[in-house]
Coordinates of C-alpha atoms in Angstrom, one line a residue:
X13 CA 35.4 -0.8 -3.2
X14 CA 32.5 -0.3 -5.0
X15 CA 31.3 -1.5 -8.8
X16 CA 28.7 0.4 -10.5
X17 CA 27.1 -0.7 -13.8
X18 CA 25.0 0.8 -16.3
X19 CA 23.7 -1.7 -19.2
X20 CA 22.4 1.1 -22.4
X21 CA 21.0 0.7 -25.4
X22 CA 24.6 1.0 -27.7
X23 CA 27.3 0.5 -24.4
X24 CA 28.0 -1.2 -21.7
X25 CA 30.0 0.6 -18.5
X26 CA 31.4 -0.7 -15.5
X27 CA 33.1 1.8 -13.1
X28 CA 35.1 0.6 -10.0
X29 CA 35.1 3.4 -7.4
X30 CA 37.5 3.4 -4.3
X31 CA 36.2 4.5 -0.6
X32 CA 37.3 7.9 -1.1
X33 CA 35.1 8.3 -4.2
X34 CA 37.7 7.9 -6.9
X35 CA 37.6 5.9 -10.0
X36 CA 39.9 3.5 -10.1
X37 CA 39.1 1.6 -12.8
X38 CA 36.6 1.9 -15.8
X39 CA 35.2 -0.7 -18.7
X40 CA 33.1 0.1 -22.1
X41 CA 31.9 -2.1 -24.3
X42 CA 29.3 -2.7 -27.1
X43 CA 26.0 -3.9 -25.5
X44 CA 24.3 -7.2 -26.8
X45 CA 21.3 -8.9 -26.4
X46 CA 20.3 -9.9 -22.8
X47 CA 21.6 -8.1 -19.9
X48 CA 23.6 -11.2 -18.3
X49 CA 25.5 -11.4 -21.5
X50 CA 25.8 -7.6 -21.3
X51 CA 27.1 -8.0 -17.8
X52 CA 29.7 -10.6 -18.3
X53 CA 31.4 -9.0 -21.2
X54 CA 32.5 -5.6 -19.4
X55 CA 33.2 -7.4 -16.4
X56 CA 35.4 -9.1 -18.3
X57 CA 37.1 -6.1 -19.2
X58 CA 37.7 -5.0 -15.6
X59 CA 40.9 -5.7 -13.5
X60 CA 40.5 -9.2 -12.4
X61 CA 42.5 -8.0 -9.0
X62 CA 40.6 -4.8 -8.3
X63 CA 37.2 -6.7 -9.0
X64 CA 37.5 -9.4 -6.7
X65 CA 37.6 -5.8 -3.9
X66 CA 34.3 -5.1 -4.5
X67 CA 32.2 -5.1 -1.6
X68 CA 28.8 -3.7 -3.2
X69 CA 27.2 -3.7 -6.3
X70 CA 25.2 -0.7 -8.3
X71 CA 22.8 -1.4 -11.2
X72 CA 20.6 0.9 -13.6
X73 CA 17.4 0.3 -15.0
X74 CA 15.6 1.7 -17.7
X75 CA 12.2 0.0 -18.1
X76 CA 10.8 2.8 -20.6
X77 CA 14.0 1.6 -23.4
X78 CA 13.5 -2.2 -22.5
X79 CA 9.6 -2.8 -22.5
X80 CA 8.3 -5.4 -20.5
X81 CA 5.3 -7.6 -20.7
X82 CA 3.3 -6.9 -17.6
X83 CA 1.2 -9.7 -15.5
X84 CA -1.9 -9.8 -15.2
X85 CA -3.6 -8.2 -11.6
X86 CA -7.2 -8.0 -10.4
X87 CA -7.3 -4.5 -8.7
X88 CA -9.1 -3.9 -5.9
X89 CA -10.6 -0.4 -4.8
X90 CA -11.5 0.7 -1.7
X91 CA -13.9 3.8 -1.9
X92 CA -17.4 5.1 -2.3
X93 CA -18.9 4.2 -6.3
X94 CA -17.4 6.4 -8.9
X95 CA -18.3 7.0 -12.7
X96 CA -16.7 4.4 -15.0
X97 CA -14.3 7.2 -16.5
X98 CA -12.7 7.5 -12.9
X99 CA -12.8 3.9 -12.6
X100 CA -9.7 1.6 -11.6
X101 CA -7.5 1.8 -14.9
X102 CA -9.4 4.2 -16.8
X103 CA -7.2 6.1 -19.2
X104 CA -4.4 3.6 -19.0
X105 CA -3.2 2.7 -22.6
X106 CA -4.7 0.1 -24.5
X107 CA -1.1 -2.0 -24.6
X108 CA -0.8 -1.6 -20.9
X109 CA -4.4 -2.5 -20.4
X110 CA -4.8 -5.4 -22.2
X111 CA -1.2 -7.2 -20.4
X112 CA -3.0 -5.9 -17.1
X113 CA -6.2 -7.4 -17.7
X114 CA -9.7 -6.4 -16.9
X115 CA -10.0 -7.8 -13.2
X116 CA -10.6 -4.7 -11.1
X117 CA -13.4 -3.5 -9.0
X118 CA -14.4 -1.5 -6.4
X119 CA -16.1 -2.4 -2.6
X120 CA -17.7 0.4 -0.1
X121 CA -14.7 1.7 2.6
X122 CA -12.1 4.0 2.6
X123 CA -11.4 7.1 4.7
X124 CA -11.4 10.9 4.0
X125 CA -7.9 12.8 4.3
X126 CA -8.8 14.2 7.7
X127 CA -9.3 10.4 8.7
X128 CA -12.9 10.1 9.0
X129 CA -14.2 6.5 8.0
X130 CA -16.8 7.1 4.7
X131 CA -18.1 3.1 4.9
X132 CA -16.5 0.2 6.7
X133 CA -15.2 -2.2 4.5
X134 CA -17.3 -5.1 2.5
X135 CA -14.8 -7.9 4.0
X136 CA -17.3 -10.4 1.8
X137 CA -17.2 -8.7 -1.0
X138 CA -13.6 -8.6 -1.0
X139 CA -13.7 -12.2 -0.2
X140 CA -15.7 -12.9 -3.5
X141 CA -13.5 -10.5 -5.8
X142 CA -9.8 -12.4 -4.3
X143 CA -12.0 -16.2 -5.7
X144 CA -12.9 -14.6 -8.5
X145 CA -9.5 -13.9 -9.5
X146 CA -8.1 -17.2 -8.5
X147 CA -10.4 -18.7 -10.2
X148 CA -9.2 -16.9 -13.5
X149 CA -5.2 -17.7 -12.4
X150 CA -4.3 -14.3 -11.0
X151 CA -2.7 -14.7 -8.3
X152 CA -1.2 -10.9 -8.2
X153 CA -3.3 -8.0 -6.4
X154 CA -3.0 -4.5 -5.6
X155 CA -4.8 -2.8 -3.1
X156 CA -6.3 1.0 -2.7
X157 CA -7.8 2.6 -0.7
X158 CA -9.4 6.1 -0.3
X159 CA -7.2 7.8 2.2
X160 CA -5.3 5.3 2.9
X161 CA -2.2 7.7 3.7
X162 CA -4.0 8.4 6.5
X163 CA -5.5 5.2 7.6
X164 CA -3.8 2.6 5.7
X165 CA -6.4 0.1 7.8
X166 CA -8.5 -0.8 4.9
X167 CA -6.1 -1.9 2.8
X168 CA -4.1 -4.2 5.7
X169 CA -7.6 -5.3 6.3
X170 CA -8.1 -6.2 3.0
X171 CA -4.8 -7.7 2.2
X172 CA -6.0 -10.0 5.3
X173 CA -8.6 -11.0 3.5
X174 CA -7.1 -12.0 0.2
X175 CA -4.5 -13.5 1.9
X176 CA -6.9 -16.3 3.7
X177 CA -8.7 -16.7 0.4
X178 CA -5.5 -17.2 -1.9
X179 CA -3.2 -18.4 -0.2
X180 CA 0.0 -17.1 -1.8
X181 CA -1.3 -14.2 -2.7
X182 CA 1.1 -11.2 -4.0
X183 CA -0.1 -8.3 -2.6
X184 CA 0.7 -4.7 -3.0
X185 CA -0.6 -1.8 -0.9
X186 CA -1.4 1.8 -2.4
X187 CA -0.2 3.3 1.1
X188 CA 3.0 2.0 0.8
X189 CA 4.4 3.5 -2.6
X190 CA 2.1 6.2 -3.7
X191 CA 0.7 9.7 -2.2
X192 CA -3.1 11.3 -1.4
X193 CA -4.0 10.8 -5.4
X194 CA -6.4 8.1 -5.5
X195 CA -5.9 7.3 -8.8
X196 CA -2.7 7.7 -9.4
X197 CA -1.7 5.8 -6.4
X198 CA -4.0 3.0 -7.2
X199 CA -2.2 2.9 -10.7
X200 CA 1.4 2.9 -8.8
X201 CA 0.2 -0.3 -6.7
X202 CA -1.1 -1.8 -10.1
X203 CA 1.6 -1.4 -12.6
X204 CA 4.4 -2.8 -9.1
X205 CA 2.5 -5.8 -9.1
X206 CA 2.1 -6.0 -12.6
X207 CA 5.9 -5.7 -12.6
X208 CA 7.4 -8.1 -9.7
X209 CA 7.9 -11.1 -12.4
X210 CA 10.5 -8.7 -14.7
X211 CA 12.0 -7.1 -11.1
X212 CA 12.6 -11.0 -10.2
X213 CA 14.0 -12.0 -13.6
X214 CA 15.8 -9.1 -13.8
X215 CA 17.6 -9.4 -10.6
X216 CA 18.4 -13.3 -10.8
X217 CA 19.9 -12.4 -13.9
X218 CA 22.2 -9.6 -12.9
X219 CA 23.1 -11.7 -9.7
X220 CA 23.8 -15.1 -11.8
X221 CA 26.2 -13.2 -13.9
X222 CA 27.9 -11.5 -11.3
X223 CA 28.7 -15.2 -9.8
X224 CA 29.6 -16.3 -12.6
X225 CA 32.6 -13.8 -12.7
X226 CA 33.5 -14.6 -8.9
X227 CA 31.9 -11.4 -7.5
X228 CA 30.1 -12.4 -4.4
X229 CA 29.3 -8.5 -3.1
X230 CA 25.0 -7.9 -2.7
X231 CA 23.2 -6.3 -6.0
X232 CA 21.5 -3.1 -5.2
X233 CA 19.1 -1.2 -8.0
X234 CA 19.3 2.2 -8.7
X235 CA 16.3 4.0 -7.7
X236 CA 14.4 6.7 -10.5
X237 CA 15.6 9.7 -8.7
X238 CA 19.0 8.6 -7.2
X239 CA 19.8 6.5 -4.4
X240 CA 19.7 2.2 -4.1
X241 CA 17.8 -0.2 -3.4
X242 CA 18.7 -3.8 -2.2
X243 CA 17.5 -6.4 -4.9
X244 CA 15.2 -8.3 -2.3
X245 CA 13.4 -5.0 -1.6
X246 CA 13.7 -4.1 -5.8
X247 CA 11.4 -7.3 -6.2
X248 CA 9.0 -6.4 -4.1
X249 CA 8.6 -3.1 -5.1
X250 CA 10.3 -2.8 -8.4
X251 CA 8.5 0.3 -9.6
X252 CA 10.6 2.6 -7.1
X253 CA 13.8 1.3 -9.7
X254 CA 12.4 1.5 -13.0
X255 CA 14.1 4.4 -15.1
X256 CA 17.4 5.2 -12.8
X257 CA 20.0 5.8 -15.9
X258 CA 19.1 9.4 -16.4
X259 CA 19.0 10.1 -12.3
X260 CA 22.5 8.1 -11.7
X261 CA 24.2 10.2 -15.0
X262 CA 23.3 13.6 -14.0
X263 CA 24.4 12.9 -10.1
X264 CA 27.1 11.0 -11.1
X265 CA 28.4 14.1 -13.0
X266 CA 27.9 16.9 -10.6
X267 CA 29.9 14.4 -8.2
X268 CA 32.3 13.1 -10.6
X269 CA 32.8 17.3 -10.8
X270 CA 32.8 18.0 -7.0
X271 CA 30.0 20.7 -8.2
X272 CA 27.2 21.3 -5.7
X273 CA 25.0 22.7 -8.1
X274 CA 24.5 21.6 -12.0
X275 CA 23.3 21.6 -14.9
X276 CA 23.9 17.8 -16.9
X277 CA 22.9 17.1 -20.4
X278 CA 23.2 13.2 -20.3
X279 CA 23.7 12.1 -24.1
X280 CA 21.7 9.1 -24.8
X281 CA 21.3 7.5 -27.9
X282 CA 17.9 8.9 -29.0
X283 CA 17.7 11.9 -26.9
X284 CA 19.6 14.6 -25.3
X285 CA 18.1 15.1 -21.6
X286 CA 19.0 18.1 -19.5
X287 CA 18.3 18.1 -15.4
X288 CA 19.9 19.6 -12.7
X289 CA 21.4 18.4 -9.2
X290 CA 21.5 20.7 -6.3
X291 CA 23.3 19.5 -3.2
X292 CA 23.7 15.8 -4.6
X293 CA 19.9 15.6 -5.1
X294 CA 18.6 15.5 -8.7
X295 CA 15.4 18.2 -9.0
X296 CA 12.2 15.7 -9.7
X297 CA 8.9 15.9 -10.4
X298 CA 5.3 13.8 -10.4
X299 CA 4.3 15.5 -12.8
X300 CA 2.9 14.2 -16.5
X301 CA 2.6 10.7 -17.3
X302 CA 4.9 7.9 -16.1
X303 CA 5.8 4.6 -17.0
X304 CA 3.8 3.8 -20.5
X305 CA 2.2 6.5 -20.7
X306 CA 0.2 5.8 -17.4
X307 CA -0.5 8.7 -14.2
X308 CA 1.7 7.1 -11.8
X309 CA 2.0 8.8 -8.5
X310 CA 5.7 8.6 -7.7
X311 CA 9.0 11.2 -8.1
X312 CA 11.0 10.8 -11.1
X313 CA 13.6 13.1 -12.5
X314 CA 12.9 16.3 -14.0
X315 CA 14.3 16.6 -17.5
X316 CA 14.4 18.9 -20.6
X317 CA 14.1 16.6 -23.3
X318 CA 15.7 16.8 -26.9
X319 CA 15.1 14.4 -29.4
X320 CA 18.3 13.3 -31.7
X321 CA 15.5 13.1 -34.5
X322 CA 14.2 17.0 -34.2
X323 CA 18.1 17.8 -34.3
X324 CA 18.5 20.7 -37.4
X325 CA 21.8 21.1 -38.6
X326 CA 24.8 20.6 -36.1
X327 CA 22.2 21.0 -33.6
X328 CA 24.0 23.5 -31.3
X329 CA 21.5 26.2 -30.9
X330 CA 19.2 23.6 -29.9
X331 CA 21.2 22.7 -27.1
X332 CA 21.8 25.9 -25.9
X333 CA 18.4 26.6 -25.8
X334 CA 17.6 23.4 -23.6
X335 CA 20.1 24.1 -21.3
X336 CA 18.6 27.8 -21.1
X337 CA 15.6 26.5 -20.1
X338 CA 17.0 24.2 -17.3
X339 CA 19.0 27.1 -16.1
X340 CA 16.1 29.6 -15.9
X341 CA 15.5 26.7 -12.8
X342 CA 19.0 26.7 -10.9
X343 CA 21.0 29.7 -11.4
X344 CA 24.6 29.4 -11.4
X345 CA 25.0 25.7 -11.6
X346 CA 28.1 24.4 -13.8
X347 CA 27.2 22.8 -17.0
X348 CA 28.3 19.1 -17.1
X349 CA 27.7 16.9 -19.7
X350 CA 27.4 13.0 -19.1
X351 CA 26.6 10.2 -22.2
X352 CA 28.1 9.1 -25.1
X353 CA 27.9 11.4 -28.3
X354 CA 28.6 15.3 -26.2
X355 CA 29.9 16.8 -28.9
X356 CA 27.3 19.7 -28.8
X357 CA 27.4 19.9 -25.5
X358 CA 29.7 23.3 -25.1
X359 CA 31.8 22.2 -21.5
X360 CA 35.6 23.1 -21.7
X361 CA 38.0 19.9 -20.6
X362 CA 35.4 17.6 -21.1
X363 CA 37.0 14.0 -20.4
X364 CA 34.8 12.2 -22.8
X365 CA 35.4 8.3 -20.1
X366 CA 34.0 10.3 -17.8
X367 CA 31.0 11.3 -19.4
X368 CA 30.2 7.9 -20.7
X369 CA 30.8 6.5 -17.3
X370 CA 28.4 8.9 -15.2
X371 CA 25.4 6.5 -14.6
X372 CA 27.7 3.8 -13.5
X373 CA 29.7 6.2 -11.4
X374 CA 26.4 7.6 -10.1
X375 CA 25.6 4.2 -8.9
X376 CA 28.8 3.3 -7.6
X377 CA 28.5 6.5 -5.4
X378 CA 25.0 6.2 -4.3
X379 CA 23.8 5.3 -0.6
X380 CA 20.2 3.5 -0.1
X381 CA 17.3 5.8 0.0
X382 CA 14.0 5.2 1.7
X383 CA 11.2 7.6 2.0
X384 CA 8.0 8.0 3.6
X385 CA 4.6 9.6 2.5
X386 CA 1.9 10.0 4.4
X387 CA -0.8 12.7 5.9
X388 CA -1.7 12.9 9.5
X389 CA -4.2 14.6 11.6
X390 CA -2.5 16.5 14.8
X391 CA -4.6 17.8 17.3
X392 CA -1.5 20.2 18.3
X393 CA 1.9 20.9 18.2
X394 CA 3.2 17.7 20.7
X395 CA 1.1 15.5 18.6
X396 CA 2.4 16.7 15.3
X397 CA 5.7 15.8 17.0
X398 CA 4.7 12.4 17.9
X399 CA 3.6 11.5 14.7
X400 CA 6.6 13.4 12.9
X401 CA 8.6 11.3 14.8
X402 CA 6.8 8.1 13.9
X403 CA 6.9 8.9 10.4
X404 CA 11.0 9.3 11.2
X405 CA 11.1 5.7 12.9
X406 CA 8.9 4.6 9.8
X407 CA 11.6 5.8 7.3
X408 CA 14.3 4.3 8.9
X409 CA 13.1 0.8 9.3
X410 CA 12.4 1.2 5.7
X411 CA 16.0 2.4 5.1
X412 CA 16.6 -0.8 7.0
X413 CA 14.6 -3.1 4.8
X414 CA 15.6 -1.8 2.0
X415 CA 19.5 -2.8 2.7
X416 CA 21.5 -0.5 4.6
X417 CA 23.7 -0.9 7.4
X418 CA 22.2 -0.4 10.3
X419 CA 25.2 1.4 12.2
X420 CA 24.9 3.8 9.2
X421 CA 21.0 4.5 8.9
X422 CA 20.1 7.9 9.3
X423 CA 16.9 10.8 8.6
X424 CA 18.3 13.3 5.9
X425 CA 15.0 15.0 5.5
X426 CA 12.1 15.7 7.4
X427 CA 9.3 18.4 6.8
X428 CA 5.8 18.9 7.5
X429 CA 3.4 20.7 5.8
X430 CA -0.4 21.7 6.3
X431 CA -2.9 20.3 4.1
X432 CA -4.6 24.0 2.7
X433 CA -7.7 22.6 1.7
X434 CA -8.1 20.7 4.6
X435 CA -9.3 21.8 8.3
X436 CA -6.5 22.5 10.6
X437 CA -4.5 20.0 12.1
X438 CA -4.3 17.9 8.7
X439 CA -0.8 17.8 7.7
X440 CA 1.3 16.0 4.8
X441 CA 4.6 14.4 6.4
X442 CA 7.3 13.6 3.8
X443 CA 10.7 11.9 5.9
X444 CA 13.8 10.9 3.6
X445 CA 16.2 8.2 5.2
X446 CA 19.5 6.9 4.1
X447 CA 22.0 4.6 5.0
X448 CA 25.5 2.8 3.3
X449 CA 24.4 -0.7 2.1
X450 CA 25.0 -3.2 4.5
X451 CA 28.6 -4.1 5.5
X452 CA 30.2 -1.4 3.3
X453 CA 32.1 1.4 5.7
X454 CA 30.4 4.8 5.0
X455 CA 31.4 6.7 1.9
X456 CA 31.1 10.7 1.1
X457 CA 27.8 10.3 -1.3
X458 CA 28.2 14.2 -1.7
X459 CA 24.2 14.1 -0.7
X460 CA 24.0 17.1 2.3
X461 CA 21.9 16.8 5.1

C-alpha cells in the first residue's frame, strides 16, 4: 500500500492507496505551522491498521508558497569572457541575490555544441577561486560549463579541482540538471546548491515524523512535473522536487478519473490553475521564469493561472474562459477539477474528498522518474545509435539512483532530434526512465509507454 501526502497552505491530506490504485482511506485536516507538526496530525487521522501496510511513502513540495532562505555559493563559469550583463547571476532578483552571495566568476574552457574545445581549462585559476571561497566560509559550489551537455569534462575536471582544495566540498554540476542554455543551466546548478540545506531539513523532518507514527516505509519527493524521487537523491538535487503540488493534483485527477486526456483546474487557496494531462503525463514547459523569479533551465508544469484576487463577481465566466484557453491546447480532454474551493469549476458528480485529495493521490500513484539531457555529435547512423543507447543506459542508472527497484527500471521515452542550427551530425538526445520505488511490486501508474 501506498501513502501519499500533500502538506498546503489551509489543509493537510493523507491518501492511502491500495496496489490496484484504489483509495482506501483518506485524512484532511487544518494545516499548522511546521510540516512535522502538519504531518503527525493527519496521520493521526488515518487508520492505525491500514497505515502500518504502507510500504512507500509520497510527499509534495511547494517551495514558491514556503520561501526559503538560500545558502550562500561561489559560482564558477567555465567559458570564454562575457559582458557583465551576461555574467554569472545577472538578472537574478535582488532577494535571491543577496542570500546567494556575490562569489562567482569565470575561468577560460568550455566546449562548443558540436564539441570542439574553445580553451582548456585554467585548473589554477580554479584552484585560487575554490580558496577564495573557503576562505570566506562557503563551502557550497556549482559548476558550468560552456557545452558541457556535450562534454561534461570541464566541469568533472573542475569539480576535481575544488574537491582537492576544500575538502568537503558540495558540488553541483550544470550537466547534470540543466540543458544547452548557458545561463540558465548555470542558474539551475546555483539555486540546487543554494538549496541542499532546506532539501536536507526538509526531508529529516518529514522522515522524523513519519517515525514517530511507526511508519518505517522510504520517503520519496514529488518531482515538479510528476513522478518521485527518493529523499537521498531529493537532497542532492532538490531543485528537480521544488513545486510538485500542482503536477501531482492535475495527474492525480485524470487518474483518480481513469481519463487519458484532461483538463484539471486545481483550486488552491490563492489561485485557480488550469493544466492538462495527456496519457498520464502532465503538458510542461521551460518557459518564463522559475523559482523566484529566476531563468531556470528545467520542465515544470504548464498552467493557466487565475488569481482568487482578480475574481469579479461569482467568478464563473472567468473560469470558463481559463479553461477555454487550456482546451484550445488538448482537444477533447474531460474537465476535472482537483483543490479545495471548486465550486466554479462546472464538472457534473464532482466528489468534492476526491478533489481535495488529488495531489496526495497523485503522489500515492506516482513511479520514480529520471531523465537525461544531453547533445551529441554522431558521425552516422550506427553512432547515433551507440550514443542513443548510452544516453538509455545513462537514464536508467539514474532511475536506479534515484530509488527504484531495479527488477522494475525501465526506458519510457527515448527521441533524438537534430540540432538545426548546428552542422549535421549534432543531435539533442532527451531519454525518460522509470521504475516502482524499491521493494514496492509494480503498480498501474496510468503513465503509457
Amino acid at each position: 500500500m501506498r501513502l501519499g501526502v500533500d502538506v498546503g497552505r489551509v489543509t493537510t491530506v493523507a491518501v492511502l492507496v491500495g496496489p490496484d490504485g484504489q483509495t482506501m482511506a483518506r485524512a484532511v485536516v487544518d494545516s499548522v505551522p511546521g510540516l512535522g507538526e502538519s504531518l503527525l496530525a493527519v496521520l493521526a487521522e488515518l487508520p492505525g491498521a491500514q497505515t502500518g501496510e504502507v510500504d512507500t511513502v509520497g510527499l509534495t513540495t511547494d517551495l514558491e508558497r514556503r520561501p526559503a532562505r538560500l545558502r550562500p555559493v561561489a559560482a564558477l563559469r567555465i567559458a570564454p569572457p562575457s559582458h557583465p550583463s551576461l555574467g554569472p547571476l545577472a538578472d537574478w532578483p535582488a532577494r535571491a541575490a543577496r542570500e546567494v552571495g556575490p562569489l562567482h566568476t569565470v575561468v577560460p574552457g568550455g566546449s562548443a555544441l558540436t564539441g570542439r574545445q574553445l580553451a582548456p581549462l585554467d585548473r589554477a585559476a580554479v584552484a585560487d577561486f575554490a580558496r577564495r571561497a573557503a576562505d570566506d566560509g562557503v563551502t557550497a559550489f556549482s559548476v558550468a560549463a560552456a557545452g558541457a551537455l556535450t562534454r561534461p569534462d570541464p566541469e568533472l575536471a573542475a569539480a576535481e579541482v575544488i574537491a582537492e582544495t576544500v575538502p568537503g566540498a558540495e558540488i553541483t554540476l550544470s550537466h547534470e540538471l540543466g540543458r544547452s542554455g548557458l545561463r540558465e543551466r548555470e542558474n539551475t546548478a546555483v539555486l540546487n546548491a543554494a538549496l541542499r540545506p532546506w532539501a536536507a531539513r526538509l526531508s529529516d523532518t518529514a522522515e522524523r515524523a513519519l517515525r514517530v507514527d511507526g511508519l518505517q516505509a522510504p520517503l520519496y519527493l514529488a518531482r515538479n512535473t510528476g513522478g518521485l524521487i527518493s529523499a537521498a537523491y531529493f537532497r542532492t538535487y532538490p531543485v528537480l522536487a521544488i513545486a510538485s503540488t500542482a503536477a501531482s493534483a492535475v495527474r492525480g485527477a485524470a487518474l483518480a478519473a481513469g481519463a487519458d486526456r484532461a483538463v484539471v483546474v486545481d483550486a488552491g487557496a490563492a489561485e485557480l490553475r488550469c493544466a492538462s494531462v495527456t496519457d498520464g503525463e502532465v503538458e510542461s514547459s521551460d518557459v518564463g521564469p522559475g523559482l523566484g523569479g529566476v531563468d531556470l533551465d528545467l520542465d515544470r508544469i504548464r498552467t493557466d493561472v487565475l488569481p482568487r484576487a482578480d475574481l469579479v463577481g461569482t467568478g464563473a465566466e472567468q473560469v470558463a474562459d481559463l479553461v477555454e484557453r487550456v482546451r484550445r491546447r488538448i482537444p477533447g480532454g474531460v474537465l476535472l477539477a482537483a483543490g479545495g474551493d471548486c465550486g466554479l469549476v462546472p464538472v457534473r458528480a464532482q466528489d468534492p474528498e476526491a478533489a481535495i485529495a488529488a495531489a496526495g493521490y497523485g503522489a500515492a500513484r506516482s513511479d520514480i522518474v529520471a531523465e537525461v539531457d544531453q547533445v551529441v555529435v554522431a558521425g552516422g547512423r550506427g553512432d547515433l545509435d551507440r550514443l542513443l543507447g548510452l544516453a538509455r543506459d545513462q537514464a536508467l542508472a539514474r532511475v536506479l539512483a534515484a530509488g527504484a527497484a531495479p527488477a522494475t527500471a525501465r526506458v519510457a521515452f527515448a527521441a533524438h532530434t537534430p540540432v538545426s542550427y548546428l552542422p549535421e551530425g549534432v543531435h539533442r538526445l532527451r531519454v525518460r526512465a522509470v521504475g516502482s520505488p524499491s521493494g514496492i511490486p509494480g503498480m498501474t501508474s496510468g503513465r503509457r509507454t
